[in-house]
Amino acid sequence: MATIALFTPEMAHYPSSNFPAHIRVNNRPVLAFDAATDETCYFTFKAPQDLTLPITVYVQYKMASATTGSVYFQAAFEAISDGDAVDLDATTSFDTANSGNGTVPGTAGNIDEIAITMTNNDSIAAGDYARLSLNRDADNGSDTATGDSYILTIEVRDSA
């Protein structure tokens, strides 16, 4: 698998409401996704010329305080090709979200990773303007961990 995009908390951009806090924990930047409110952020990239499907999104995280339960994240792509009739000033075109969950580590602060297979990928192709939406679905029954989930990095890999 080849890395096609790698995102850090500083690279996130946000909707007008319900977005994770960008904070530092032990001088490490993280995105703090709340346990009680669905929160979303976005990352922008250009799809590389050697892109091959399928694509998997790897969400590296740690928990602020939880040592039991699981977290549930959703990821979605918006892919726009040169010549597509999508008015970027007025609309978004994210595909249906894919989801993944992970059992939190038994020690708060330890790292874990969730793999989300992007079966819905908005027909992403080489050269596309692309955005990745990441959301903690806090009210999903599969998200049972208390406290914030701190996102450290997000890696997007293709099958090459």
Short mmCIF file of C-alpha atoms in Angstrom, two decimals:
data_model
loop_
_atom_site.label_atom_id
_atom_site.label_comp_id
_atom_site.label_asym_id
_atom_site.label_seq_id
_atom_site.Cartn_x
_atom_site.Cartn_y
_atom_site.Cartn_z
CA MET A 1 0.00 0.00 0.00
CA ALA A 2 1.22 3.46 -0.87
CA THR A 3 0.54 6.63 1.10
CA ILE A 4 -1.30 9.11 -1.11
CA ALA A 5 -1.99 11.74 1.55
CA LEU A 6 -0.93 12.34 5.14
CA PHE A 7 -2.70 14.87 7.36
CA THR A 8 -1.83 16.41 10.72
CA PRO A 9 -4.15 18.43 12.98
CA GLU A 10 -2.73 21.72 11.67
CA MET A 11 -3.99 20.86 8.17
CA ALA A 12 -7.65 20.58 9.17
CA HIS A 13 -10.32 23.06 8.14
CA TYR A 14 -13.73 23.27 9.68
CA PRO A 15 -17.44 23.73 9.06
CA SER A 16 -19.16 26.70 10.70
CA SER A 17 -20.25 24.60 13.73
CA ASN A 18 -19.66 21.26 15.46
CA PHE A 19 -15.97 20.85 14.76
CA PRO A 20 -13.18 19.36 16.90
CA ALA A 21 -10.98 21.63 18.98
CA HIS A 22 -7.40 22.02 17.77
CA ILE A 23 -5.36 21.77 20.99
CA ARG A 24 -1.99 20.60 22.26
CA VAL A 25 -1.50 17.71 24.67
CA ASN A 26 2.02 17.46 26.10
CA ASN A 27 3.03 19.88 23.32
CA ARG A 28 1.61 17.55 20.63
CA PRO A 29 -1.06 18.96 18.29
CA VAL A 30 -4.32 16.98 18.31
CA LEU A 31 -7.90 17.33 17.13
CA ALA A 32 -10.14 16.78 20.16
CA PHE A 33 -13.36 15.06 19.06
CA ASP A 34 -16.06 15.23 21.73
CA ALA A 35 -17.83 12.13 23.11
CA ALA A 36 -21.26 13.77 23.25
CA THR A 37 -21.46 15.83 20.03
CA ASP A 38 -20.88 14.75 16.43
CA GLU A 39 -17.95 16.80 15.17
CA THR A 40 -16.47 17.08 11.68
CA CYS A 41 -13.36 18.43 10.00
CA TYR A 42 -11.98 18.41 6.45
CA PHE A 43 -8.66 17.89 4.72
CA THR A 44 -7.88 18.92 1.13
CA PHE A 45 -5.49 17.25 -1.32
CA LYS A 46 -4.92 16.55 -5.00
CA ALA A 47 -5.25 12.88 -5.94
CA PRO A 48 -1.85 11.63 -7.14
CA GLN A 49 -1.25 10.52 -10.72
CA ASP A 50 -0.50 6.91 -9.71
CA LEU A 51 -3.68 6.48 -7.62
CA THR A 52 -5.09 2.94 -7.51
CA LEU A 53 -8.25 1.71 -5.82
CA PRO A 54 -9.27 0.62 -3.24
CA ILE A 55 -8.39 3.33 -0.74
CA THR A 56 -8.17 2.99 3.05
CA VAL A 57 -8.12 5.85 5.57
CA TYR A 58 -6.11 5.22 8.75
CA VAL A 59 -7.08 7.36 11.74
CA GLN A 60 -4.40 7.40 14.46
CA TYR A 61 -5.82 8.44 17.82
CA LYS A 62 -5.51 8.31 21.58
CA MET A 63 -8.09 8.87 24.27
CA ALA A 64 -8.06 11.76 26.74
CA SER A 65 -9.35 9.66 29.63
CA ALA A 66 -11.28 6.58 28.47
CA THR A 67 -9.78 3.14 29.03
CA THR A 68 -12.82 1.10 27.94
CA GLY A 69 -15.38 1.22 25.17
CA SER A 70 -14.98 2.03 21.51
CA VAL A 71 -14.95 5.06 19.22
CA TYR A 72 -16.77 5.31 15.90
CA PHE A 73 -15.54 7.47 13.03
CA GLN A 74 -16.90 8.18 9.57
CA ALA A 75 -14.92 9.27 6.53
CA ALA A 76 -16.20 10.55 3.19
CA PHE A 77 -14.56 11.74 -0.04
CA GLU A 78 -15.46 14.60 -2.29
CA ALA A 79 -13.63 14.22 -5.62
CA ILE A 80 -13.99 16.78 -8.39
CA SER A 81 -12.40 16.32 -11.80
CA ASP A 82 -11.39 19.06 -14.21
CA GLY A 83 -14.52 19.93 -16.17
CA ASP A 84 -17.03 18.59 -13.63
CA ALA A 85 -20.14 20.74 -13.32
CA VAL A 86 -19.79 21.35 -9.56
CA ASP A 87 -20.07 24.95 -8.39
CA LEU A 88 -17.50 25.06 -5.59
CA ASP A 89 -18.89 28.43 -4.45
CA ALA A 90 -22.33 27.00 -3.74
CA THR A 91 -22.23 23.26 -3.08
CA THR A 92 -20.39 20.25 -1.73
CA SER A 93 -20.55 16.76 -3.20
CA PHE A 94 -19.32 14.30 -0.59
CA ASP A 95 -20.08 10.64 -1.26
CA THR A 96 -21.82 8.50 1.35
CA ALA A 97 -19.64 8.09 4.43
CA ASN A 98 -17.75 4.91 5.25
CA SER A 99 -17.23 4.02 8.90
CA GLY A 100 -14.91 2.23 11.25
CA ASN A 101 -14.58 1.79 14.96
CA GLY A 102 -11.84 0.82 17.34
CA THR A 103 -11.64 -0.51 20.86
CA VAL A 104 -9.84 2.10 22.95
CA PRO A 105 -6.52 1.11 24.53
CA GLY A 106 -6.60 0.05 28.18
CA THR A 107 -4.41 3.02 29.13
CA ALA A 108 -5.49 6.58 28.34
CA GLY A 109 -2.88 8.25 26.15
CA ASN A 110 -1.81 5.08 24.33
CA ILE A 111 -2.09 5.17 20.54
CA ASP A 112 -4.49 3.08 18.47
CA GLU A 113 -5.48 3.17 14.81
CA ILE A 114 -8.76 2.68 12.97
CA ALA A 115 -8.79 1.55 9.33
CA ILE A 116 -11.74 2.74 7.23
CA THR A 117 -12.09 1.09 3.82
CA MET A 118 -13.44 3.67 1.37
CA THR A 119 -15.88 1.59 -0.65
CA ASN A 120 -17.76 4.85 -1.32
CA ASN A 121 -15.04 7.01 -2.85
CA ASP A 122 -16.88 9.53 -5.08
CA SER A 123 -15.13 7.95 -8.11
CA ILE A 124 -11.85 9.59 -7.11
CA ALA A 125 -9.32 9.58 -9.94
CA ALA A 126 -5.79 10.80 -10.57
CA GLY A 127 -5.58 14.58 -10.60
CA ASP A 128 -8.90 15.19 -8.85
CA TYR A 129 -9.34 18.04 -6.40
CA ALA A 130 -10.30 16.02 -3.33
CA ARG A 131 -11.46 16.54 0.22
CA LEU A 132 -11.69 14.06 3.05
CA SER A 133 -14.37 14.59 5.68
CA LEU A 134 -13.73 13.02 9.09
CA ASN A 135 -16.48 12.80 11.70
CA ARG A 136 -16.75 11.23 15.15
CA ASP A 137 -20.29 9.88 15.22
CA ALA A 138 -20.68 10.35 18.96
CA ASP A 139 -24.35 9.37 19.10
CA ASN A 140 -23.81 6.09 17.22
CA GLY A 141 -24.45 3.04 19.39
CA SER A 142 -20.98 1.73 18.51
CA ASP A 143 -19.32 4.80 20.10
CA THR A 144 -19.29 3.92 23.79
CA ALA A 145 -16.07 5.56 24.99
CA THR A 146 -16.33 8.56 27.30
CA GLY A 147 -14.25 11.68 26.92
CA ASP A 148 -12.48 13.21 23.98
CA SER A 149 -10.79 11.20 21.27
CA TYR A 150 -7.58 12.92 20.19
CA ILE A 151 -6.68 12.52 16.51
CA LEU A 152 -2.93 12.57 15.91
CA THR A 153 -2.65 11.85 12.17
CA ILE A 154 -4.76 10.65 9.25
CA GLU A 155 -3.12 8.65 6.47
CA VAL A 156 -4.80 7.84 3.15
CA ARG A 157 -3.39 4.78 1.37
CA ASP A 158 -4.20 3.22 -1.97
CA SER A 159 -3.65 -0.39 -3.00
CA ALA A 160 -0.40 0.16 -4.94
#
